[in-house]
Amino acid sequence: MGLPPKRGTRRAASRSAAFSAAVLALVTVLGSGVPAGAVSATAPGAPGMSSAWTTGAKRGVGTSTTLESKVWHTLGQGILNEVYYPRLDVPNVQDMQYVVSDGRSFTELERDATTSRILLPDSRSLRYRQVNTDRDGRYRITKTYITDPRRSVLLVRTRFEVLEGGPLRLYALYNPSLNGSGMGDSGATSGGTLVASDGEVASALAASNGFSAATSGYSGTSSDGYRDLRADHRLDNRYDRADETGNLVQTARVPVETDTTFTLALGFGGDRAAAKSAAHGALANGYGAARHEYDAGWHRYLASLDRVPESVASRGLTTQYNVAAMTLKSQEDKTYRGAFVASTSIPWGGAKNADSCCTGGYHLVWSRDLYHTATAAMALGDRAAANRALDYLLNVQWREDGSFPQNTWLDGEPHWPSLQLDEVAYPIVLAQQLGRTGDAEWTKLRKSADFIVENGPATPQERWEEESGYSPSTIAAEIAGLVTAADIARQHGDRQAARRYLATADEWQRKVTDWTFTTTGPHGDGEYYLRVDDDGDPNNGNQLCLNNGGGCHDERAVVDAGFLELVRLGVKPADDPAVLDSLSETDDRLLVRTPNGPGWYRYNHDGYGEAAGGEPYTGTGIGRLWPLLTGERGEYEIASGDSAGTHLETMARMANEGYLIPEQVWDRPSENGFVFGEGTGSATPLAWSMSQFVQLANNMDAGRNLETPDVVARRYTD
């Protein structure tokens, strides 16, 4: 794929190709890796020190809109983080950054020594730019990231400026973690290119102006190039091979002067030769041509969507809306079409060991998250994406008994083994809303509806994936699933199935309050919905032990706002007495007014978040505020006939400078390196958060919640 050549440029294109070939030859000569007279050697020290992933707090994400380029990148802390290839569930890079030295007195990582800004030079393209300025004012590094639309190559256009003092040296420090692990890599210098491999994944790092020195070694050992630089401020040990597998690091000197612009190419392939060919092909084609094609792809995508909602445009949030739309598209795999991951991140990844494959992180597919992404795609006007999502649900994740796994790798293999009944219901709701009610769909969805009838209403896990029992949010999804299934059954003339589903849904709709609404609670007037009840008796005060380090509590003491799903899905009206009774107790326990606006905890006593001192979550912690819950509250306000403008603006303000909305934001006055009302080290971007922003904006324009199934609302609330 590509842009067609303009008339009269054929000869110019030939000259350009010849020039590119000459440049490539020059790059190979300049980047021979080991200077003349140097002795090649094999790196000692394998396997090196243990490896880890990086923070889940991404400031930028990117990929081409084309299917040929099967590479995705993430940015954070002023540097490059995980890079995914050839699928979105295979991370291959811990990080890549520059090292700066004067060759005499200092050597420093740009991540640690600079202040960083991230910019979006084109508000209609996922092309991010990092501007890192030395805290001592000596240099500035400006990096702009794209992926080559024609190849699986990440291109980093770099400008290095010496701002003060004498000449400085610049080194590229690349820490691969290929094929989903950090301890299985080996590498070498090949024709001026640093190549590495682990199983069926290989990488190649090259520069448009070549490398004047290069080395491959093992992290933390005598062969580690960065360790050499720290010791002697120069790259003395040059190992052209690291043959044993381990925690590989590769270091190369980039020739620079006081103001130099060049391009790094990080290519991927099934073997080293393929990765090297891709990297050099991208350099020969040129950054400018790739950037033009990359931007044009995103421009075309945004142009294909519906008009930006007035609620967005009037508030100056168009860029935030466009980035949400592009980010959601970027979370779709290019091999398993319709597989949108929850996030291209590993929450608190710096605390997650990467020595062995395969850390799931959030680069997996949850049926529930995929439903939210698909409904957001419908709101955007991208029904094709929503249909691909349903295809994936039915053709990859659906099981023969009608159930769906808790989550899966992209090929459908389950990762976490539990069952969540809302995830069985949402595909039925999605199919009905898409009008996908033919024989092929109904054959499978009927089994899913039967599964809900036979196994509900209590669920092995509710939507927060931690507890079993009677959950208002799960029961709301089950009822919506059964009513939409009955509608499909009627279309197929299956009146018996329709009656069964509606009878069950009606019974659960009548009883959900009896099962989950306490009248003897310790908060407020004692009358409110619980987060989850173990046995359908919300007044018996049984113990609820939270499976994330949150401790054990009287189940009546633990509240969340999941009951609002009853309203969103049309199961209860917004002015239902039990709903109204529950708002004050949940707000008293869960609402925090941040500098960016109102935020809500998932539930009180939540342990899924940073520790009290700000340390990463490793099994215990303190749950922080979730921006998507601000959006859900906004949808409730719409259902109540009130304004949700504050909630939309709050979600936008909780996004970072890359316009990415996090999973969690910090919940108290700034401390431990976190900012009150801004993202933590959990997962950014979270597709569910970005979807919720898109949904809320469109619902505000419509004056109603568009994802509320009409057949459910007509039955219970209209």
XYZ file of C-alpha atoms in Angstrom:
718
model
C 0.000 0.000 0.000
C 1.035 3.589 -0.457
C 0.270 6.897 -2.069
C 0.249 6.839 -5.891
C 3.143 8.710 -7.573
C 2.383 12.128 -8.967
C 2.514 12.696 -12.720
C 5.925 13.588 -14.072
C 7.834 12.165 -11.093
C 8.848 8.794 -12.515
C 12.357 9.919 -13.481
C 12.726 11.768 -10.199
C 11.646 8.632 -8.366
C 14.349 6.650 -10.183
C 16.986 9.234 -9.220
C 15.663 9.111 -5.659
C 15.945 5.337 -5.578
C 19.499 5.485 -6.875
C 20.381 8.145 -4.318
C 18.801 6.073 -1.523
C 20.845 3.073 -2.576
C 23.983 5.162 -2.442
C 23.064 6.483 0.973
C 22.433 2.945 2.185
C 25.842 1.864 0.927
C 27.432 4.825 2.692
C 25.560 3.957 5.889
C 26.944 0.436 5.737
C 30.500 1.704 5.296
C 30.257 4.336 8.006
C 28.566 1.944 10.367
C 30.990 -0.937 10.094
C 30.671 -1.323 13.860
C 34.253 -2.225 14.789
C 36.961 0.238 13.694
C 39.831 -0.986 11.538
C 42.415 -2.837 13.569
C 40.029 -3.747 16.393
C 39.823 -7.375 17.447
C 36.365 -8.936 17.349
C 35.315 -10.769 20.461
C 32.452 -12.679 22.016
C 30.796 -11.011 24.984
C 31.282 -12.665 28.388
C 28.936 -12.525 31.355
C 25.834 -14.356 30.134
C 23.061 -14.378 31.170
C 23.454 -11.033 32.968
C 21.245 -9.531 35.635
C 17.512 -10.142 35.944
C 15.216 -8.183 33.652
C 11.921 -6.334 34.168
C 9.338 -4.478 32.119
C 8.621 -0.755 32.372
C 5.974 1.467 33.901
C 2.422 1.108 32.665
C 2.113 4.904 32.516
C 2.537 5.484 28.795
C 2.621 9.044 27.461
C 2.235 8.065 23.846
C 1.358 5.081 21.667
C 1.636 4.604 17.956
C 1.303 2.349 14.963
C 0.562 2.743 11.291
C -3.005 2.341 10.051
C -1.749 -0.205 7.514
C -1.815 -3.951 8.035
C 1.649 -4.449 6.496
C 3.353 -2.776 9.457
C 2.877 -5.183 12.360
C 4.662 -3.108 14.966
C 3.345 -0.902 17.793
C 5.333 1.343 20.135
C 4.782 2.971 23.508
C 6.475 5.988 25.083
C 7.048 6.947 28.694
C 9.581 8.642 30.983
C 10.952 10.538 28.001
C 12.068 7.372 26.190
C 10.833 4.417 24.155
C 9.209 1.609 26.181
C 7.663 -1.642 24.999
C 7.485 -2.322 21.276
C 5.042 -5.024 20.152
C 5.637 -7.310 17.157
C 4.282 -9.270 15.267
C 1.138 -9.208 17.421
C -0.128 -6.949 20.138
C 0.415 -9.619 22.787
C 4.163 -9.970 22.130
C 6.287 -7.209 23.721
C 9.883 -7.111 22.496
C 11.614 -4.122 24.060
C 12.215 -3.064 27.627
C 13.409 0.373 26.577
C 15.612 2.333 24.181
C 17.161 5.692 24.949
C 20.241 7.805 24.414
C 23.326 8.169 26.578
C 25.269 11.454 26.521
C 28.885 11.905 27.577
C 31.627 14.477 27.241
C 34.183 11.639 27.123
C 35.876 12.850 30.297
C 33.748 13.759 33.299
C 30.141 12.594 32.875
C 28.004 9.939 31.241
C 24.245 10.012 31.777
C 21.005 8.453 30.622
C 18.624 10.897 28.999
C 15.756 9.412 31.029
C 17.442 10.428 34.299
C 19.266 13.607 33.329
C 16.653 15.551 31.385
C 13.301 17.201 31.771
C 10.886 15.771 29.238
C 7.915 17.085 27.292
C 5.740 15.137 24.900
C 3.986 16.802 21.995
C 1.578 15.854 19.239
C 2.840 17.849 16.241
C -0.205 16.863 14.179
C -3.415 16.623 16.206
C -4.865 14.231 13.609
C -2.048 11.675 13.683
C -0.602 9.387 16.368
C 2.850 10.858 15.785
C 4.419 11.789 19.092
C 7.492 13.904 19.779
C 9.593 13.823 22.941
C 11.685 16.883 23.770
C 14.281 16.116 26.439
C 16.408 18.982 27.763
C 19.420 18.432 30.005
C 18.773 19.763 33.497
C 22.187 21.451 33.416
C 21.419 23.098 30.085
C 24.158 21.353 28.070
C 22.080 19.629 25.356
C 18.617 18.897 24.000
C 17.330 15.720 22.341
C 14.195 15.873 20.194
C 12.733 12.562 19.038
C 9.734 12.011 16.760
C 8.299 8.500 16.422
C 6.459 6.779 13.591
C 6.200 3.261 12.262
C 6.921 2.690 8.594
C 3.539 1.977 6.961
C 5.169 -0.487 4.546
C 7.384 -2.412 6.969
C 7.595 -3.579 10.563
C 10.018 -0.819 11.448
C 9.962 1.889 14.092
C 11.605 5.125 12.938
C 12.931 7.632 15.479
C 13.777 10.973 13.896
C 16.312 12.527 16.251
C 17.796 15.990 16.566
C 20.733 16.326 18.962
C 21.728 19.872 19.917
C 24.680 20.934 22.051
C 23.437 23.991 23.927
C 26.461 24.786 26.059
C 30.066 23.655 26.438
C 32.342 21.571 24.282
C 31.648 18.638 21.989
C 29.523 15.815 23.339
C 29.178 12.168 22.431
C 25.876 10.408 21.797
C 25.153 6.721 22.196
C 22.051 4.659 21.495
C 21.295 2.214 24.314
C 18.921 -0.555 23.269
C 17.566 -3.095 25.772
C 15.641 -5.765 23.838
C 13.317 -8.262 25.511
C 12.417 -10.181 22.404
C 9.553 -12.618 22.020
C 7.986 -11.674 25.336
C 10.968 -12.273 27.627
C 14.166 -10.496 28.615
C 16.467 -13.435 29.286
C 16.437 -15.310 25.989
C 18.176 -12.859 23.650
C 21.457 -13.092 21.781
C 22.953 -10.475 19.494
C 25.727 -9.310 17.226
C 27.016 -6.516 14.994
C 26.277 -7.218 11.342
C 27.307 -4.807 8.618
C 27.016 -1.761 10.855
C 23.704 -2.916 12.307
C 22.995 -4.274 15.777
C 20.950 -7.447 15.361
C 19.352 -9.626 18.029
C 17.013 -12.602 18.190
C 15.001 -14.872 20.428
C 13.137 -17.730 18.786
C 10.943 -16.477 15.960
C 11.455 -12.766 16.675
C 14.503 -10.758 15.644
C 15.370 -7.054 15.712
C 17.838 -4.831 13.915
C 18.959 -1.352 14.966
C 20.551 0.941 12.400
C 21.133 4.670 11.963
C 20.937 6.867 8.880
C 24.403 8.272 9.645
C 25.842 4.941 10.756
C 27.408 3.852 14.017
C 31.054 4.637 14.705
C 31.246 1.969 17.427
C 28.925 -0.801 18.557
C 28.830 -3.556 21.116
C 26.533 -6.327 22.347
C 26.736 -7.593 25.920
C 24.824 -8.678 28.981
C 23.149 -6.301 31.385
C 25.110 -5.487 34.539
C 28.221 -7.438 33.512
C 31.642 -6.514 32.173
C 30.292 -6.710 28.615
C 27.513 -4.167 29.260
C 28.253 -1.183 27.018
C 26.582 1.284 29.362
C 28.701 -0.013 32.239
C 31.813 0.719 30.140
C 30.574 4.214 29.437
C 29.896 4.872 33.105
C 33.384 3.680 34.044
C 35.511 5.323 31.328
C 33.135 7.763 29.552
C 33.894 5.964 26.322
C 33.003 2.714 24.605
C 36.198 0.690 25.074
C 34.962 -2.881 25.111
C 33.509 -3.680 21.725
C 32.027 -7.140 21.502
C 30.672 -7.944 18.078
C 28.859 -11.081 19.289
C 26.801 -12.081 22.295
C 26.184 -15.676 21.372
C 24.726 -17.040 24.584
C 21.158 -16.198 25.506
C 20.572 -13.767 28.335
C 19.554 -10.215 29.221
C 21.072 -8.603 26.166
C 21.928 -4.899 25.917
C 23.262 -3.264 22.765
C 25.103 0.044 22.654
C 26.256 2.083 19.679
C 27.910 5.456 19.210
C 26.111 7.796 16.828
C 28.437 10.360 15.174
C 27.129 13.837 16.014
C 28.281 17.437 15.969
C 26.805 20.480 17.692
C 23.494 20.180 15.824
C 22.802 16.858 14.098
C 19.615 15.312 12.784
C 19.464 11.608 11.954
C 17.065 8.651 11.992
C 17.226 5.469 14.016
C 15.490 2.472 12.488
C 14.454 -0.431 14.709
C 13.285 -3.203 12.424
C 11.690 -6.541 13.229
C 11.379 -9.827 11.397
C 11.228 -13.570 11.749
C 15.025 -13.750 11.694
C 17.967 -11.364 11.807
C 18.294 -11.073 8.047
C 14.639 -10.113 7.667
C 14.832 -7.567 10.496
C 17.996 -6.055 9.039
C 16.488 -5.860 5.571
C 13.418 -4.110 6.955
C 15.461 -1.549 8.908
C 17.690 -0.680 5.963
C 14.751 -0.635 3.575
C 13.054 1.952 5.775
C 16.205 4.088 5.921
C 16.600 3.883 2.150
C 12.996 4.938 1.623
C 13.562 7.887 3.931
C 11.902 9.218 7.061
C 10.109 12.004 5.203
C 8.264 9.674 2.846
C 7.304 7.332 5.678
C 6.094 10.184 7.840
C 3.922 11.568 5.048
C 2.319 8.176 4.467
C 1.926 7.546 8.207
C 0.147 10.868 8.801
C -2.019 10.455 5.715
C -3.270 7.111 6.985
C -4.448 8.648 10.245
C -5.969 11.633 8.428
C -8.004 9.283 6.259
C -9.170 7.298 9.250
C -10.429 10.334 11.157
C -12.089 11.647 7.997
C -14.010 8.370 7.716
C -15.647 8.845 11.126
C -18.779 10.746 12.042
C -18.615 14.427 12.869
C -16.975 15.345 16.173
C -19.782 15.796 18.756
C -20.788 19.362 19.541
C -20.261 18.631 23.235
C -16.599 18.071 22.369
C -16.047 20.886 19.870
C -17.730 23.530 22.029
C -15.437 22.668 24.951
C -12.210 22.723 22.955
C -11.741 18.957 23.362
C -11.488 17.976 19.692
C -7.869 16.834 19.953
C -8.708 14.736 23.012
C -11.597 13.135 21.120
C -9.491 12.465 18.021
C -6.693 10.925 20.069
C -9.231 8.714 21.857
C -10.521 7.528 18.469
C -7.021 6.900 17.109
C -5.837 5.210 20.282
C -8.759 2.799 20.224
C -7.927 1.894 16.634
C -4.276 1.421 17.605
C -5.249 -1.219 20.163
C -6.445 -3.632 17.455
C -4.194 -6.450 16.326
C -3.331 -6.731 12.643
C -3.266 -10.517 12.449
C -6.263 -11.351 14.629
C -8.622 -8.721 13.327
C -11.161 -7.498 15.832
C -8.898 -8.366 18.761
C -8.651 -5.063 20.623
C -6.453 -5.396 23.702
C -7.292 -3.702 26.991
C -4.076 -1.679 26.898
C -0.650 -1.693 25.299
C 0.894 -1.686 28.754
C 1.942 -3.815 31.702
C 0.623 -2.149 34.865
C 3.487 -1.405 37.255
C 5.709 -3.199 34.762
C 8.915 -2.062 36.463
C 8.035 -4.459 39.279
C 7.197 -7.340 36.893
C 9.972 -9.828 36.211
C 10.581 -10.250 32.494
C 13.070 -13.112 32.578
C 10.619 -15.670 31.221
C 7.707 -15.559 28.828
C 4.905 -14.566 29.058
C 3.740 -11.694 31.243
C 0.134 -10.987 30.322
C -0.139 -7.401 31.456
C -3.133 -5.783 29.780
C -2.162 -6.738 26.218
C -4.873 -9.398 26.330
C -8.503 -9.459 25.231
C -11.348 -9.269 27.741
C -14.859 -9.768 26.361
C -16.137 -6.926 28.567
C -13.453 -4.434 27.516
C -13.934 -5.439 23.894
C -17.664 -4.749 24.200
C -16.906 -1.233 25.457
C -14.413 -0.645 22.640
C -16.926 -1.912 20.074
C -19.746 0.297 21.344
C -17.367 3.273 21.268
C -16.482 2.373 17.676
C -20.199 2.406 16.848
C -20.518 5.846 18.441
C -17.550 7.053 16.381
C -19.144 5.805 13.172
C -16.709 2.909 12.717
C -19.215 0.064 12.525
C -16.708 -2.042 10.613
C -14.470 -2.133 13.714
C -17.435 -3.082 15.908
C -18.328 -5.893 13.520
C -14.735 -7.157 13.525
C -14.874 -7.195 17.324
C -18.026 -9.314 17.265
C -16.450 -11.638 14.700
C -13.503 -12.111 17.037
C -15.757 -12.780 20.007
C -17.768 -15.406 18.163
C -15.031 -17.018 16.072
C -12.067 -16.944 18.462
C -13.196 -16.542 22.078
C -16.592 -18.280 22.106
C -16.593 -21.733 23.719
C -18.751 -24.685 22.738
C -20.793 -24.449 25.939
C -21.641 -20.820 25.109
C -19.317 -19.228 27.661
C -16.424 -16.832 27.160
C -13.114 -17.023 29.054
C -12.068 -14.364 31.545
C -9.455 -13.167 29.055
C -7.316 -14.611 26.286
C -4.182 -14.198 24.280
C -4.937 -13.060 20.761
C -5.155 -16.605 19.404
C -7.942 -17.359 21.887
C -5.885 -19.303 24.408
C -7.145 -18.404 27.906
C -4.716 -16.582 30.175
C -6.584 -16.198 33.477
C -8.904 -19.136 34.121
C -12.024 -17.744 35.790
C -15.506 -16.994 34.468
C -17.394 -13.691 34.559
C -21.011 -13.886 33.479
C -21.190 -10.274 32.308
C -18.590 -11.271 29.715
C -20.960 -13.979 28.477
C -23.824 -11.488 28.222
C -22.138 -8.547 26.493
C -21.511 -10.305 23.143
C -25.268 -10.977 22.912
C -26.035 -7.316 23.591
C -23.452 -6.225 21.019
C -24.772 -8.573 18.339
C -28.339 -7.347 18.815
C -27.284 -3.706 18.646
C -25.290 -4.341 15.487
C -28.191 -6.159 13.888
C -26.038 -9.282 13.622
C -28.853 -11.735 14.271
C -28.505 -14.262 11.456
C -28.326 -18.023 11.716
C -24.535 -18.124 12.145
C -24.625 -15.723 15.066
C -27.749 -17.126 16.681
C -26.443 -20.702 16.692
C -23.720 -19.577 19.087
C -25.501 -16.819 20.971
C -28.394 -19.108 21.876
C -25.921 -21.329 23.712
C -24.568 -18.256 25.488
C -28.051 -17.228 26.600
C -28.736 -20.777 27.795
C -25.448 -20.691 29.704
C -26.531 -17.519 31.548
C -29.903 -19.029 32.476
C -28.292 -22.208 33.748
C -25.406 -20.578 35.642
C -26.656 -17.172 36.785
C -27.417 -14.893 38.427
C -24.498 -15.375 40.857
C -21.155 -15.178 39.093
C -17.738 -16.719 39.862
C -16.270 -13.229 39.343
C -17.866 -9.810 38.954
C -16.563 -7.035 36.727
C -13.620 -6.191 38.993
C -12.457 -9.813 38.585
C -11.991 -10.554 42.252
C -15.144 -11.782 44.002
C -17.964 -14.279 43.490
C -21.625 -13.858 44.314
C -24.566 -11.620 43.481
C -23.281 -8.459 41.809
C -25.614 -5.649 40.687
C -23.395 -4.825 37.699
C -23.137 -8.449 36.561
C -26.857 -9.106 37.019
C -27.619 -5.970 34.989
C -25.522 -7.357 32.124
C -27.130 -10.795 32.433
C -30.638 -9.333 32.243
C -29.682 -7.204 29.225
C -28.138 -10.251 27.584
C -31.248 -12.340 28.090
C -33.687 -9.681 26.877
C -31.633 -9.037 23.733
C -31.344 -12.814 23.248
C -35.133 -13.061 23.447
C -35.417 -10.413 20.750
C -33.101 -12.433 18.480
C -34.998 -15.631 19.301
C -38.268 -13.993 18.208
C -36.672 -13.033 14.910
C -35.917 -16.722 14.398
C -39.415 -17.790 15.375
C -38.124 -19.505 18.509
C -40.888 -18.420 20.862
C -40.093 -21.040 23.471
C -36.538 -19.755 23.905
C -37.763 -16.162 23.936
C -40.248 -16.937 26.706
C -37.580 -18.722 28.750
C -35.125 -15.856 28.485
C -37.704 -13.196 29.296
C -39.119 -15.124 32.236
C -35.643 -15.473 33.703
C -34.751 -11.839 33.017
C -38.002 -10.623 34.574
C -37.459 -12.693 37.698
C -33.895 -11.430 38.124
C -34.981 -7.854 37.463
C -37.548 -8.159 40.278
C -35.129 -9.856 42.688
C -31.851 -7.995 42.095
C -32.715 -5.537 44.866
C -33.580 -8.345 47.278
C -30.265 -10.039 46.531
C -27.938 -7.025 46.663
C -29.614 -4.106 48.498
C -28.994 -4.044 52.232
C -31.304 -2.376 54.748
C -28.966 -2.908 57.711
C -25.709 -1.454 56.439
C -23.241 0.538 58.566
C -23.168 3.578 56.224
C -25.637 6.449 56.041
C -29.201 5.328 56.589
C -28.119 1.714 56.127
C -29.999 1.251 52.841
C -27.966 0.892 49.654
C -26.648 -1.542 47.056
C -23.617 -3.611 48.042
C -20.690 -4.235 45.787
C -21.333 -8.000 45.881
C -23.190 -10.400 48.172
C -22.059 -13.972 48.624
C -25.416 -15.729 49.019
C -28.220 -13.377 48.031
C -28.920 -12.242 51.606
C -27.516 -8.700 51.819
C -28.413 -8.304 55.495
C -26.601 -11.239 57.079
C -23.225 -9.459 57.400
C -21.074 -12.288 56.075
C -17.362 -11.682 55.647
C -16.031 -10.482 52.291
C -12.291 -11.024 51.862
C -10.925 -8.867 49.053
C -8.631 -10.752 46.726
C -6.148 -7.935 46.191
C -4.792 -7.391 49.672
C -7.714 -5.221 50.788
C -8.480 -7.295 53.865
C -11.684 -8.932 55.156
C -14.789 -6.885 55.946
C -18.487 -7.157 56.645
C -19.880 -7.397 53.098
C -22.384 -4.640 53.970
C -19.476 -2.256 54.528
C -18.121 -2.591 50.971
C -19.876 -0.466 48.357
C -19.273 0.378 44.739
C -21.227 2.193 42.034
C -21.775 -0.931 39.932
C -25.524 -0.592 40.513
C -25.454 2.254 37.973
C -25.139 -0.459 35.319
C -28.771 -1.268 36.083
C -29.608 2.200 34.774
C -27.163 2.257 31.848
C -28.438 -1.049 30.517
C -32.107 -0.114 30.880
C -32.891 -2.553 33.697
C -33.922 0.119 36.248
C -34.975 3.742 35.765
C -32.659 6.495 36.955
C -35.149 7.475 39.654
C -35.580 3.971 41.010
C -35.778 4.345 44.825
C -33.011 1.807 45.498
C -30.732 3.589 43.037
C -31.430 6.988 44.572
C -30.941 5.601 48.097
C -27.495 4.265 47.139
C -25.975 7.409 45.656
C -25.210 9.216 48.916
C -23.540 6.223 50.580
C -21.351 5.494 47.578
C -20.401 9.154 47.185
C -19.577 9.457 50.875
C -17.174 6.508 50.602
C -15.905 6.715 47.038
C -16.023 10.311 45.730
C -12.873 12.460 45.790
C -12.840 15.982 44.377
C -9.483 16.315 42.658
C -8.025 19.492 41.118
C -9.173 18.035 37.772
C -12.724 17.301 38.894
C -14.670 14.509 40.604
C -13.206 11.021 40.705
C -14.468 7.769 42.198
C -12.845 4.689 43.686
C -14.000 1.293 42.432
C -15.029 0.410 45.991
C -13.871 1.175 49.519
C -11.017 -0.977 50.890
C -9.769 -1.590 47.324
C -6.183 -2.834 47.423
C -5.405 -2.649 43.681
C -3.078 0.329 43.413
C 0.237 1.750 44.561
C 1.320 1.138 48.139
C 1.031 3.936 50.676
C 4.563 5.069 49.890
C 3.935 5.092 46.138
C 5.650 1.773 45.487
C 4.236 -0.334 42.604
C 1.397 -2.728 43.272
C 2.745 -6.240 43.836
C -0.247 -7.877 45.483
C -1.259 -5.312 48.101
C -1.773 -1.589 47.903
C -4.389 1.156 47.865
C -6.833 1.392 44.974
C -6.886 4.859 43.419
C -9.490 6.762 41.395
C -10.690 5.424 38.034
C -11.537 8.054 35.353
C -13.913 5.659 33.599
C -16.123 5.803 36.712
C -16.386 9.556 36.241
C -17.698 8.780 32.767
C -20.142 6.201 34.082
C -21.474 8.743 36.566
C -21.870 11.166 33.670
C -24.002 8.602 31.856
C -26.175 8.315 34.936
C -26.605 12.095 34.951
C -27.745 11.927 31.317
C -30.251 9.205 32.178
C -31.503 11.468 34.986
C -31.968 14.374 32.593
C -29.028 16.333 34.004
C -25.828 17.688 32.457
C -22.697 15.557 32.189
C -20.414 18.352 30.991
C -18.402 18.385 34.213
C -17.732 14.691 33.896
C -16.572 14.928 30.271
C -14.243 17.813 31.091
C -12.892 15.962 34.125
C -12.005 12.915 32.054
C -10.176 15.143 29.571
C -8.237 16.880 32.352
C -7.270 13.514 33.834
C -5.604 12.583 30.538
C -1.847 13.134 30.377
C -0.031 15.495 28.014
C -0.226 12.805 25.331
C -4.040 12.872 25.645
C -4.102 9.318 27.012
C -6.663 8.599 29.744
C -5.353 6.318 32.492
C -6.828 3.412 34.367
C -6.173 5.141 37.699
C -5.270 8.645 38.907
C -3.691 9.702 42.192
C -6.240 10.261 44.922
C -4.709 12.756 47.355
C -2.530 15.862 47.499
C 0.600 15.330 45.450
C 3.171 13.050 47.051
C 5.592 10.233 46.259
C 6.141 11.621 42.777
C 2.458 11.518 41.840
C 0.185 14.465 41.069
C -3.302 14.733 42.595
C -5.823 13.855 39.895
C -3.248 12.613 37.367
C -2.204 9.145 36.255
C -0.415 6.541 38.342
C 1.808 3.663 37.250
C -1.155 1.394 36.482
C -2.263 1.227 32.832
C -2.240 4.160 30.429
C -3.945 4.258 28.027
C -6.812 2.049 29.131
C -9.082 1.295 26.190
C -12.092 1.201 28.503
C -11.299 4.741 29.701
C -10.853 6.047 26.162
C -14.078 4.289 25.108
C -15.977 5.807 28.009
C -14.884 9.307 26.981
C -16.088 8.726 23.421
C -19.375 7.253 24.619
C -20.075 10.057 27.074
C -19.446 12.733 24.442
C -21.825 11.157 21.942
C -24.438 10.451 24.594
C -24.374 14.104 25.628
C -25.120 15.153 22.062
C -27.897 12.586 21.752
C -29.410 13.460 25.117
C -29.600 9.770 25.986
C -27.275 6.825 26.479
C -26.887 5.333 23.029
C -25.531 2.002 24.254
C -28.653 1.329 26.343
C -30.387 -1.556 24.509
C -33.758 -0.292 23.327
C -35.486 -3.638 23.886
C -34.349 -3.681 27.513
C -35.378 -0.082 28.200
C -38.790 -0.599 26.593
C -39.435 -3.589 28.808
C -38.361 -2.155 32.152
C -37.949 1.618 32.167
C -39.835 3.293 29.313
